[in-house]
Amino acid sequence: MSDYNFAYLDEQTKRMIRRAILKGLAIPGYQVPFASREMPMPYGWGTGGVQVSAATLTPDDTFKVIDQGADDTTNAVSIRKFFEKTAGVATTEEASAASVIQTRHRIPEDELREDQILVYQVPIPEPLRFLEPSEVETRKMHSLEEYGLMHVKLYEDIAKHGAIATSYAYPVKVEGRYVMDPSPIPKFDNPKMEMAGIQLFGAGREQRIYALPPYCQVVSLDFEDFPFEASKADHACDMCGATDSYLDEVIMDDAGNRMFVCSDTDYCASRRKAGHVGAQGTPFEETAA
Amino acid sequence: MTPLLKVENISKFYGNRIGCENVNFDLYSGEVMGIVGESGSGKSTLLNCLAGFLTPETGEVRFEMRDGEMRDTVTMSEPERRMLSRTDWAFVHQHARDGLRMNVSAGGNVGERLMAVGARHYGNIRAEAVDWLGRVEISEERVDDRPTQFSGGMQQRLQIARNLVTGPRLVFMDEPTGGLDVSVQARLLDLLRGLVREMGLSAIIVTHDLAVVRLLADRLMVMKDGHVVETGLTDQVLDDPQHAYTQLLVSSVLQV
């Protein structure tokens, strides 16, 4: 192995983070302050998620990192390599094979199991931040359960756009108590948050950790006459033909041609491996990169 | 008949200086009470103590809850008090900016109190907001404009609509017409007087403008250096002032 302590952070720090995680799990949706450390990466690149992962990983774990659903983007590759180097844990791109999955802004398409942990990177944990700038006031609003303001934002959306235009970081109410920011996942993923796996949220710059225990009730806020809708592009994946996955729109050339592909690369690849082909896809070949 | 609000021995000190001392009065349902006095006389301190923004050193502010029970709002828990202040109470600030969300549309501003008490039907919230904008003479087409696009008088009327939408029983007003020109003031006063009569509101109005209390208030309380120096029916106090300071105050008004 290397000269790093297991998973980079020292044992005291990991213990401190674990205490915050346990408190978060005991009070679902509540933002627990923690002493966030400097990490060897800039704020906004997932320092919160990395610290939570470091405190969660054991030598027996298999680790997967996704960035907007993809395993092969800069952020995902660097964080995966970081833990390969500092923890020496096994890594994978397969969602079902991983025991800890760190994610930036997506939930994998495959349903998670009870023995899996999903770690979110969170830029701004406070759902009320842009409505009420004072942290003192927002914490009071959380403690007194005064969430009328959250609906003012949705009201403004409808007044301006004719529908709830918030499409990511869509606010949810957890177990009928705390209103929580689900991190900037698309609202398509919101219904998946009632899952079997444990979900941990780490915000490094904002020094907050919060969590959802398994099978926790998570309700997306809405109006009676404008109910919540988990929307996605009205299209099938052009690579694997899936109609049930969240899609990225990719501009192909200057003529405005575009294709829609699964944002979850592992889901797409495994479907192609199983023989599914989309409108612009080619059959899967073993030698393909 | 029991009073809606019973104020007993309210005192507030800032260090050694007196904010207000030993203030007592009863306010009955449907009654409008004016508090007048010069700057620094403690009238705003008193109003903030009554509305729960400041905690008085001594005394009780007993309010008749909807179930008829008299509760001391000074010692009641914060969630209860905040609940009161978005249902049964309303507070109209001197500067509309303090009472409005400037980056939220007029409709959202009016709807906020409704949503805060659990309204979750967009159509109904919007209809109610439009109705209230109409009552304060703001046209329906301005419902999606932000308060920053409104004139000072409109902002003040919007603030009043935002406060009255949940049908409060007691309204606190801190210089509601301050900073407005006289013709706008006159219309706002006319509007307020109409709403107070129509909804049977009780109100406490703090002002230094005697014309405002002459028009709106049934009873008057005159404050000087943190103490109440004279109380009585408005016309009685203004037409036949007894205390030297009240005489000075009344005679200071310019006769045009």
Coordinates of C-alpha atoms in Angstrom, one line a residue:
Chain A
M1 CA 0.0 0.0 0.0
S2 CA 0.9 3.6 0.2
D3 CA 2.1 5.9 3.0
Y4 CA -1.4 7.3 3.5
N5 CA -3.5 6.5 6.4
F6 CA -6.4 4.4 5.2
A7 CA -8.7 6.5 3.0
Y8 CA -6.5 9.6 3.4
L9 CA -8.1 11.1 6.5
D10 CA -6.7 10.5 10.0
E11 CA -8.7 8.3 12.3
Q12 CA -9.9 11.1 14.6
T13 CA -11.4 13.0 11.7
K14 CA -13.1 9.9 10.3
R15 CA -14.6 9.2 13.8
M16 CA -15.9 12.8 13.9
I17 CA -17.5 12.4 10.5
R18 CA -19.0 9.1 11.4
R19 CA -20.6 10.7 14.5
A20 CA -22.2 13.4 12.2
I21 CA -23.4 10.7 9.8
L22 CA -25.0 8.7 12.7
K23 CA -26.7 11.8 14.0
G24 CA -27.9 12.6 10.4
L25 CA -29.3 9.1 10.1
A26 CA -31.1 9.4 13.5
I27 CA -32.8 12.7 12.3
P28 CA -33.5 12.2 8.6
G29 CA -33.1 15.4 6.6
Y30 CA -31.5 17.4 9.4
Q31 CA -28.3 19.2 8.5
V32 CA -25.6 18.2 10.9
P33 CA -22.7 20.7 11.1
F34 CA -19.2 19.0 11.0
A35 CA -15.6 20.2 11.0
S36 CA -15.0 19.9 7.2
R37 CA -11.3 19.3 6.4
E38 CA -9.2 20.7 3.6
M39 CA -9.0 18.0 0.9
P40 CA -6.5 17.8 -2.0
M41 CA -9.1 19.1 -4.4
P42 CA -11.0 22.4 -4.8
Y43 CA -14.3 23.2 -3.1
G44 CA -17.1 22.3 -5.5
W45 CA -15.4 19.2 -6.8
G46 CA -16.9 17.0 -4.2
T47 CA -14.9 17.6 -1.0
G48 CA -18.0 16.8 1.1
G49 CA -18.7 13.6 -0.7
V50 CA -15.1 12.5 -0.5
Q51 CA -14.9 13.0 3.3
V52 CA -18.1 11.1 3.8
S53 CA -16.8 8.3 1.5
A54 CA -13.5 8.2 3.4
A55 CA -15.3 7.8 6.7
T56 CA -17.6 5.1 5.3
L57 CA -15.2 2.9 3.4
T58 CA -13.7 -0.3 4.8
P59 CA -10.9 -2.3 3.2
D60 CA -13.5 -4.9 2.0
D61 CA -15.6 -2.3 0.1
T62 CA -16.0 -2.0 -3.6
F63 CA -16.2 1.6 -4.7
K64 CA -17.9 3.3 -7.6
V65 CA -17.9 7.0 -8.5
I66 CA -20.3 8.6 -11.0
D67 CA -20.4 12.2 -12.2
Q68 CA -23.8 13.2 -13.8
G69 CA -24.3 9.4 -14.1
A70 CA -21.0 8.8 -16.0
D71 CA -18.1 6.7 -14.7
D72 CA -15.6 8.2 -17.2
T73 CA -15.6 12.0 -16.6
T74 CA -12.7 13.8 -15.0
N75 CA -14.3 14.2 -11.6
A76 CA -15.4 10.6 -11.4
V77 CA -12.0 9.2 -12.6
S78 CA -10.0 11.4 -10.2
I79 CA -12.0 10.5 -7.1
R80 CA -11.9 6.8 -8.0
K81 CA -8.1 7.0 -8.5
F82 CA -7.8 9.0 -5.2
F83 CA -9.3 6.1 -3.2
E84 CA -7.5 3.5 -5.2
K85 CA -4.3 5.2 -4.1
T86 CA -5.1 6.2 -0.5
A87 CA -7.4 3.3 0.5
G88 CA -6.4 0.5 -1.9
V89 CA -10.1 -0.5 -2.1
A90 CA -11.4 -2.4 -5.1
T91 CA -13.2 -0.2 -7.6
T92 CA -15.9 -0.9 -10.2
E93 CA -18.0 0.8 -12.8
E94 CA -20.9 -1.7 -12.2
A95 CA -23.6 -0.3 -9.9
S96 CA -24.7 -3.7 -8.7
A97 CA -21.2 -4.8 -7.8
A98 CA -20.4 -1.7 -5.7
S99 CA -21.0 -1.4 -2.0
V100 CA -20.3 2.3 -1.8
I101 CA -21.2 4.6 -4.6
Q102 CA -20.2 8.3 -4.6
T103 CA -22.4 10.3 -6.9
R104 CA -22.5 13.8 -8.3
H105 CA -26.0 14.9 -9.3
R106 CA -27.6 11.5 -10.3
I107 CA -29.0 8.3 -8.7
P108 CA -28.1 5.1 -10.7
E109 CA -30.9 3.7 -12.8
D110 CA -30.6 0.3 -11.2
E111 CA -32.4 0.0 -7.9
L112 CA -30.0 0.0 -5.0
R113 CA -30.0 -2.8 -2.4
E114 CA -30.0 -2.8 1.4
D115 CA -26.2 -3.5 1.5
Q116 CA -25.3 -0.5 -0.7
I117 CA -24.5 3.1 0.4
L118 CA -25.0 6.1 -1.9
V119 CA -22.9 9.2 -1.1
Y120 CA -24.0 12.5 -2.6
Q121 CA -21.8 15.5 -3.3
V122 CA -23.8 18.6 -2.2
P123 CA -22.9 22.2 -3.2
I124 CA -25.5 24.0 -1.2
P125 CA -27.3 22.0 1.5
E126 CA -29.8 24.7 2.6
P127 CA -33.0 24.6 0.4
L128 CA -34.1 27.9 1.8
R129 CA -30.8 29.7 1.1
F130 CA -31.9 31.7 -2.0
L131 CA -35.2 32.7 -0.4
E132 CA -33.8 33.7 3.0
P133 CA -30.1 34.6 3.0
S134 CA -29.6 34.5 6.8
E135 CA -28.4 31.1 8.2
V136 CA -29.6 32.1 11.6
E137 CA -33.1 32.6 10.3
T138 CA -33.2 29.5 8.1
R139 CA -32.1 27.3 11.0
K140 CA -34.9 28.8 13.1
M141 CA -37.3 28.1 10.2
H142 CA -36.2 24.5 10.1
S143 CA -36.5 24.1 13.9
L144 CA -40.0 25.6 14.0
E145 CA -41.0 23.8 10.8
E146 CA -41.9 27.1 9.0
Y147 CA -41.8 26.0 5.4
G148 CA -44.3 28.3 3.8
L149 CA -41.5 30.1 2.0
M150 CA -40.5 27.0 0.1
H151 CA -43.9 27.1 -1.6
V152 CA -43.5 30.8 -2.4
K153 CA -40.6 29.7 -4.7
L154 CA -42.8 27.1 -6.4
Y155 CA -45.6 29.7 -6.7
E156 CA -43.2 32.1 -8.4
D157 CA -42.3 29.3 -10.9
I158 CA -45.9 28.7 -11.9
A159 CA -46.6 32.5 -12.1
K160 CA -43.7 33.0 -14.3
H161 CA -43.5 29.8 -16.4
G162 CA -47.0 28.3 -16.2
A163 CA -45.6 25.2 -14.5
I164 CA -43.1 24.3 -11.8
A165 CA -39.9 25.0 -13.7
T166 CA -37.5 23.8 -11.0
S167 CA -36.1 20.8 -12.7
Y168 CA -33.2 19.8 -10.4
A169 CA -32.4 20.2 -6.7
Y170 CA -36.2 19.9 -6.3
P171 CA -37.1 20.4 -2.6
V172 CA -38.4 17.4 -0.7
K173 CA -40.0 16.8 2.7
V174 CA -38.5 13.9 4.7
E175 CA -40.6 11.8 7.0
G176 CA -43.1 14.7 7.3
R177 CA -40.6 16.8 9.1
Y178 CA -37.5 18.4 7.5
V179 CA -37.5 20.0 4.1
M180 CA -34.3 18.9 2.4
D181 CA -32.3 19.8 -0.7
P182 CA -31.7 16.5 -2.5
S183 CA -28.5 18.0 -4.1
P184 CA -28.7 18.9 -7.8
I185 CA -30.1 15.6 -9.0
P186 CA -32.8 15.9 -11.7
K187 CA -36.3 15.8 -10.3
F188 CA -36.6 12.6 -12.4
D189 CA -34.6 10.9 -9.6
N190 CA -36.7 12.3 -6.7
P191 CA -39.1 9.3 -6.5
K192 CA -36.0 6.9 -6.3
M193 CA -35.0 8.4 -3.0
E194 CA -37.4 6.1 -1.2
M195 CA -34.9 3.3 -1.5
A196 CA -33.4 0.3 0.3
G197 CA -29.9 1.7 0.4
I198 CA -28.5 4.3 2.9
Q199 CA -28.1 7.8 1.4
L200 CA -25.5 10.1 2.8
F201 CA -25.1 13.8 1.8
G202 CA -21.8 15.7 2.3
A203 CA -21.3 19.4 1.7
G204 CA -17.6 20.2 2.3
R205 CA -17.5 23.9 1.8
E206 CA -20.8 24.4 3.8
Q207 CA -19.7 22.0 6.5
R208 CA -22.9 20.0 6.6
I209 CA -23.8 16.3 6.5
Y210 CA -27.3 14.9 6.3
A211 CA -28.7 11.5 5.6
L212 CA -31.7 9.3 4.7
P213 CA -32.0 5.9 6.3
P214 CA -33.4 3.1 4.2
Y215 CA -37.1 3.2 3.2
C216 CA -37.4 6.7 4.5
Q217 CA -40.5 8.7 3.3
V218 CA -39.4 11.4 0.9
V219 CA -42.1 13.6 -0.6
S220 CA -41.5 16.2 -3.3
L221 CA -43.2 19.5 -2.5
D222 CA -46.0 20.6 -4.9
F223 CA -49.5 22.2 -5.2
E224 CA -52.7 20.3 -5.3
D225 CA -53.5 21.6 -8.8
F226 CA -49.9 21.4 -10.0
P227 CA -48.7 18.0 -8.8
F228 CA -45.1 17.0 -8.8
E229 CA -44.0 15.3 -12.0
A230 CA -40.8 13.4 -12.5
S231 CA -39.9 14.7 -16.0
K232 CA -37.3 13.6 -18.5
A233 CA -36.7 14.2 -22.2
D234 CA -39.5 12.6 -24.2
H235 CA -37.3 10.3 -26.2
A236 CA -35.6 6.9 -26.1
C237 CA -31.9 6.4 -25.6
D238 CA -30.3 6.5 -29.1
M239 CA -27.5 4.0 -28.0
C240 CA -29.5 1.3 -26.1
G241 CA -33.1 2.2 -26.8
A242 CA -34.1 2.5 -23.1
T243 CA -37.3 4.5 -22.6
D244 CA -37.2 4.5 -18.8
S245 CA -33.8 6.2 -18.1
Y246 CA -32.8 9.8 -17.7
L247 CA -31.3 11.2 -20.9
D248 CA -28.5 13.6 -21.8
E249 CA -29.0 15.7 -24.9
V250 CA -25.8 15.7 -27.0
I251 CA -25.3 18.2 -29.8
M252 CA -23.6 16.3 -32.6
D253 CA -22.6 19.0 -35.2
D254 CA -23.1 22.7 -36.2
A255 CA -26.2 21.7 -38.2
G256 CA -28.1 21.2 -35.0
N257 CA -28.2 17.4 -35.1
R258 CA -28.5 15.8 -31.7
M259 CA -28.8 12.5 -30.0
F260 CA -30.2 11.5 -26.6
V261 CA -28.2 9.0 -24.5
C262 CA -28.6 7.5 -21.1
S263 CA -26.8 9.7 -18.5
D264 CA -26.1 6.5 -16.5
T265 CA -23.2 5.1 -18.6
D266 CA -23.1 1.7 -16.7
Y267 CA -26.9 1.2 -17.3
C268 CA -26.5 2.0 -21.0
A269 CA -23.4 -0.3 -21.5
S270 CA -25.0 -3.2 -19.7
R271 CA -28.2 -2.9 -21.8
R272 CA -26.1 -2.8 -25.0
K273 CA -24.2 -5.8 -23.8
A274 CA -27.5 -7.6 -23.4
G275 CA -28.3 -6.9 -27.0
H276 CA -30.4 -3.7 -26.9
V277 CA -29.7 -1.3 -29.7
G278 CA -31.0 2.3 -30.0
A279 CA -31.9 4.3 -33.1
Q280 CA -28.4 5.6 -33.7
G281 CA -26.5 2.8 -31.9
T282 CA -24.4 0.0 -33.3
P283 CA -24.5 -3.5 -31.9
F284 CA -22.2 -4.1 -29.0
E285 CA -18.7 -5.5 -29.8
E286 CA -16.3 -7.0 -27.2
T287 CA -13.4 -4.9 -28.6
A288 CA -15.3 -1.6 -28.3
A289 CA -13.7 0.8 -25.8
Chain B
M1 CA -66.9 42.2 27.8
T2 CA -63.2 41.1 28.0
P3 CA -60.6 43.0 26.1
L4 CA -58.8 41.6 23.1
L5 CA -55.5 42.8 24.4
K6 CA -54.6 43.5 28.0
V7 CA -51.3 45.3 28.5
E8 CA -50.0 45.4 32.1
N9 CA -46.9 47.2 33.4
I10 CA -44.8 46.8 30.3
S11 CA -41.3 48.2 30.8
K12 CA -38.3 48.0 28.5
F13 CA -34.8 49.4 29.4
Y14 CA -31.8 49.8 27.2
G15 CA -29.1 49.6 29.8
N16 CA -29.8 52.5 32.2
R17 CA -31.9 54.3 29.7
I18 CA -35.7 53.9 29.7
G19 CA -37.3 52.6 26.5
C20 CA -40.8 52.7 28.0
E21 CA -41.9 52.2 31.6
N22 CA -45.1 50.9 33.2
V23 CA -47.4 51.1 30.3
N24 CA -51.0 49.8 30.9
F25 CA -54.0 49.7 28.7
D26 CA -56.8 47.5 27.4
L27 CA -57.8 47.2 23.7
Y28 CA -61.2 46.0 22.9
S29 CA -62.3 44.2 19.8
G30 CA -62.9 46.5 16.8
E31 CA -61.1 49.4 18.5
V32 CA -58.3 51.4 17.1
M33 CA -55.8 52.8 19.5
G34 CA -53.4 55.6 18.5
I35 CA -50.0 56.1 20.2
V36 CA -48.5 59.5 19.5
G37 CA -45.3 61.2 20.8
E38 CA -42.1 62.7 19.6
S39 CA -39.1 60.8 18.3
G40 CA -37.5 58.8 21.1
S41 CA -40.6 58.9 23.3
G42 CA -40.7 55.1 23.4
K43 CA -43.7 54.5 21.1
S44 CA -41.9 52.2 18.7
T45 CA -40.2 50.4 21.6
L46 CA -43.7 49.8 23.1
L47 CA -45.1 48.6 19.7
N48 CA -42.2 46.2 19.2
C49 CA -42.7 44.8 22.8
L50 CA -46.4 44.2 22.1
A51 CA -45.7 42.5 18.7
G52 CA -43.0 40.2 20.1
F53 CA -40.0 41.7 18.4
L54 CA -38.6 42.9 21.7
T55 CA -38.8 41.2 25.1
P56 CA -39.9 43.6 27.8
E57 CA -38.1 43.5 31.2
T58 CA -41.4 43.4 33.1
G59 CA -45.0 43.1 32.4
E60 CA -47.6 41.0 30.6
V61 CA -49.2 41.3 27.2
R62 CA -52.3 39.2 27.4
F63 CA -54.1 38.4 24.1
E64 CA -57.4 36.7 23.7
M65 CA -56.8 33.6 21.6
R66 CA -59.4 32.2 19.2
D67 CA -60.6 29.8 21.9
G68 CA -61.4 32.7 24.2
E69 CA -58.5 32.1 26.6
M70 CA -56.3 35.1 27.6
R71 CA -52.6 34.1 27.0
D72 CA -49.5 36.1 27.9
T73 CA -47.6 36.5 24.7
V74 CA -44.4 37.5 26.4
T75 CA -43.9 34.1 28.1
M76 CA -45.5 31.9 25.4
S77 CA -43.2 29.7 23.4
E78 CA -41.6 31.1 20.3
P79 CA -43.4 28.7 17.8
E80 CA -46.7 29.8 19.3
R81 CA -45.9 33.5 19.1
R82 CA -44.7 33.2 15.5
M83 CA -47.8 31.3 14.7
L84 CA -49.8 34.2 16.1
S85 CA -47.9 36.7 14.2
R86 CA -48.7 35.0 10.9
T87 CA -52.4 34.3 11.6
D88 CA -54.1 36.6 14.2
W89 CA -51.6 39.4 14.1
A90 CA -50.3 41.6 11.4
F91 CA -47.5 44.2 11.4
V92 CA -47.3 47.0 8.9
H93 CA -43.8 48.5 8.8
Q94 CA -43.1 52.1 8.1
H95 CA -40.8 51.2 5.2
A96 CA -42.6 48.8 2.9
R97 CA -39.2 47.2 2.1
D98 CA -39.0 45.8 5.7
G99 CA -42.3 44.1 5.3
L100 CA -42.1 42.8 1.7
R101 CA -40.0 40.3 -0.2
M102 CA -38.6 42.6 -2.8
N103 CA -37.5 39.8 -5.2
V104 CA -40.8 38.0 -5.1
S105 CA -43.9 39.0 -7.2
A106 CA -46.8 40.9 -5.7
G107 CA -48.9 37.7 -5.9
G108 CA -46.2 35.7 -4.1
N109 CA -46.0 38.4 -1.4
V110 CA -49.7 38.2 -0.7
G111 CA -49.8 34.4 -1.0
E112 CA -46.9 33.8 1.4
R113 CA -49.0 34.0 4.6
L114 CA -51.6 31.7 3.0
M115 CA -48.9 29.2 2.2
A116 CA -47.4 29.6 5.6
V117 CA -50.6 28.4 7.2
G118 CA -51.0 25.5 4.8
A119 CA -52.7 26.6 1.6
R120 CA -51.5 24.2 -1.1
H121 CA -53.8 25.0 -4.1
Y122 CA -52.2 27.4 -6.6
G123 CA -55.4 28.5 -8.2
N124 CA -57.0 29.4 -4.9
I125 CA -53.9 31.2 -3.6
R126 CA -53.7 33.2 -6.8
A127 CA -57.4 34.1 -6.8
E128 CA -57.2 35.3 -3.2
A129 CA -54.1 37.3 -4.0
V130 CA -55.8 39.0 -7.0
D131 CA -58.8 39.7 -4.8
W132 CA -56.7 41.4 -2.2
L133 CA -54.7 43.4 -4.7
G134 CA -58.1 44.7 -5.9
R135 CA -59.1 45.7 -2.4
V136 CA -56.0 47.8 -2.0
E137 CA -56.5 49.3 -5.5
I138 CA -53.7 47.5 -7.3
S139 CA -54.8 46.2 -10.7
E140 CA -54.9 42.5 -11.5
E141 CA -52.3 42.9 -14.3
R142 CA -49.6 43.9 -11.8
V143 CA -49.9 40.6 -9.9
D144 CA -46.7 39.1 -11.4
D145 CA -44.7 42.3 -11.1
R146 CA -42.1 42.7 -8.3
P147 CA -42.5 45.3 -5.6
T148 CA -39.4 47.0 -6.9
Q149 CA -41.4 48.1 -9.9
F150 CA -44.1 49.7 -7.7
S151 CA -44.3 53.3 -6.4
G152 CA -43.9 54.0 -2.7
G153 CA -47.6 54.2 -2.2
M154 CA -48.3 51.0 -4.0
Q155 CA -45.6 49.2 -2.0
Q156 CA -47.3 50.3 1.2
R157 CA -50.7 49.2 -0.1
L158 CA -49.2 45.8 -1.1
Q159 CA -47.7 45.4 2.3
I160 CA -51.2 46.0 3.8
A161 CA -52.7 43.4 1.5
R162 CA -50.0 40.9 2.4
N163 CA -50.7 41.4 6.1
L164 CA -54.5 41.3 6.0
V165 CA -54.9 38.3 3.7
T166 CA -55.1 35.7 6.5
G167 CA -57.8 37.8 8.3
P168 CA -55.9 38.9 11.4
R169 CA -57.8 40.2 14.4
L170 CA -55.1 42.7 15.6
V171 CA -52.9 44.9 13.4
F172 CA -49.8 46.8 14.5
M173 CA -48.9 49.7 12.4
D174 CA -45.7 51.7 12.7
E175 CA -46.0 55.0 10.9
P176 CA -48.0 53.5 8.0
T177 CA -48.1 56.8 6.1
G178 CA -44.5 58.0 6.9
G179 CA -42.6 59.1 3.8
L180 CA -45.6 59.3 1.5
D181 CA -46.8 62.6 -0.1
V182 CA -50.0 64.0 1.2
S183 CA -52.4 63.0 -1.6
V184 CA -51.1 59.4 -1.4
Q185 CA -51.3 59.5 2.4
A186 CA -55.0 60.6 2.1
R187 CA -55.9 57.7 -0.1
L188 CA -54.0 55.2 2.0
L189 CA -55.8 56.5 5.1
D190 CA -59.1 56.3 3.4
L191 CA -58.3 52.7 2.4
L192 CA -57.2 51.8 5.9
R193 CA -60.3 53.3 7.5
G194 CA -62.5 51.4 5.1
L195 CA -60.7 48.1 5.8
V196 CA -60.7 48.6 9.6
R197 CA -64.5 49.3 9.6
E198 CA -65.3 46.6 7.1
M199 CA -63.3 43.8 8.7
G200 CA -63.9 45.0 12.3
L201 CA -60.1 45.0 12.9
S202 CA -58.5 46.1 16.1
A203 CA -55.4 48.1 15.5
I204 CA -52.6 49.9 17.3
I205 CA -51.2 52.7 15.3
V206 CA -47.9 54.4 16.2
T207 CA -47.4 57.8 14.6
H208 CA -46.3 61.3 15.1
D209 CA -48.9 62.6 12.7
L210 CA -51.9 63.8 14.6
A211 CA -54.0 64.0 11.5
V212 CA -53.6 60.2 11.1
V213 CA -54.9 59.4 14.5
R214 CA -57.7 62.0 14.2
L215 CA -58.9 60.0 11.2
L216 CA -58.3 56.5 12.3
A217 CA -58.1 56.1 16.1
D218 CA -60.9 55.8 18.6
R219 CA -58.6 56.3 21.5
L220 CA -55.3 58.0 22.0
M221 CA -52.3 57.5 24.2
V222 CA -49.7 60.3 24.4
M223 CA -46.1 59.2 25.3
K224 CA -43.2 61.3 26.5
D225 CA -39.8 60.0 27.6
G226 CA -41.0 56.5 27.9
H227 CA -44.1 57.3 29.9
V228 CA -47.7 57.6 29.1
V229 CA -48.7 61.2 30.0
E230 CA -52.3 61.2 28.8
T231 CA -54.9 58.9 27.5
G232 CA -58.5 59.3 26.4
L233 CA -60.9 59.5 23.4
T234 CA -59.1 60.9 20.4
D235 CA -61.3 64.0 20.0
Q236 CA -61.2 64.7 23.7
V237 CA -57.4 64.6 23.9
L238 CA -56.9 66.6 20.7
D239 CA -59.6 69.2 21.4
D240 CA -59.0 69.6 25.1
P241 CA -55.5 68.5 26.0
Q242 CA -54.7 68.4 29.7
H243 CA -51.0 67.6 30.0
A244 CA -48.6 70.3 29.2
Y245 CA -46.8 68.2 26.7
T246 CA -50.0 67.2 24.9
Q247 CA -50.9 70.9 24.7
L248 CA -47.5 71.6 23.1
L249 CA -47.9 68.8 20.7
V250 CA -51.4 69.8 19.6
S251 CA -50.4 73.5 19.2
S252 CA -47.3 72.5 17.2
V253 CA -49.4 71.3 14.3
L254 CA -49.3 73.8 11.4
Q255 CA -52.7 75.2 10.6
V256 CA -52.9 75.5 6.8

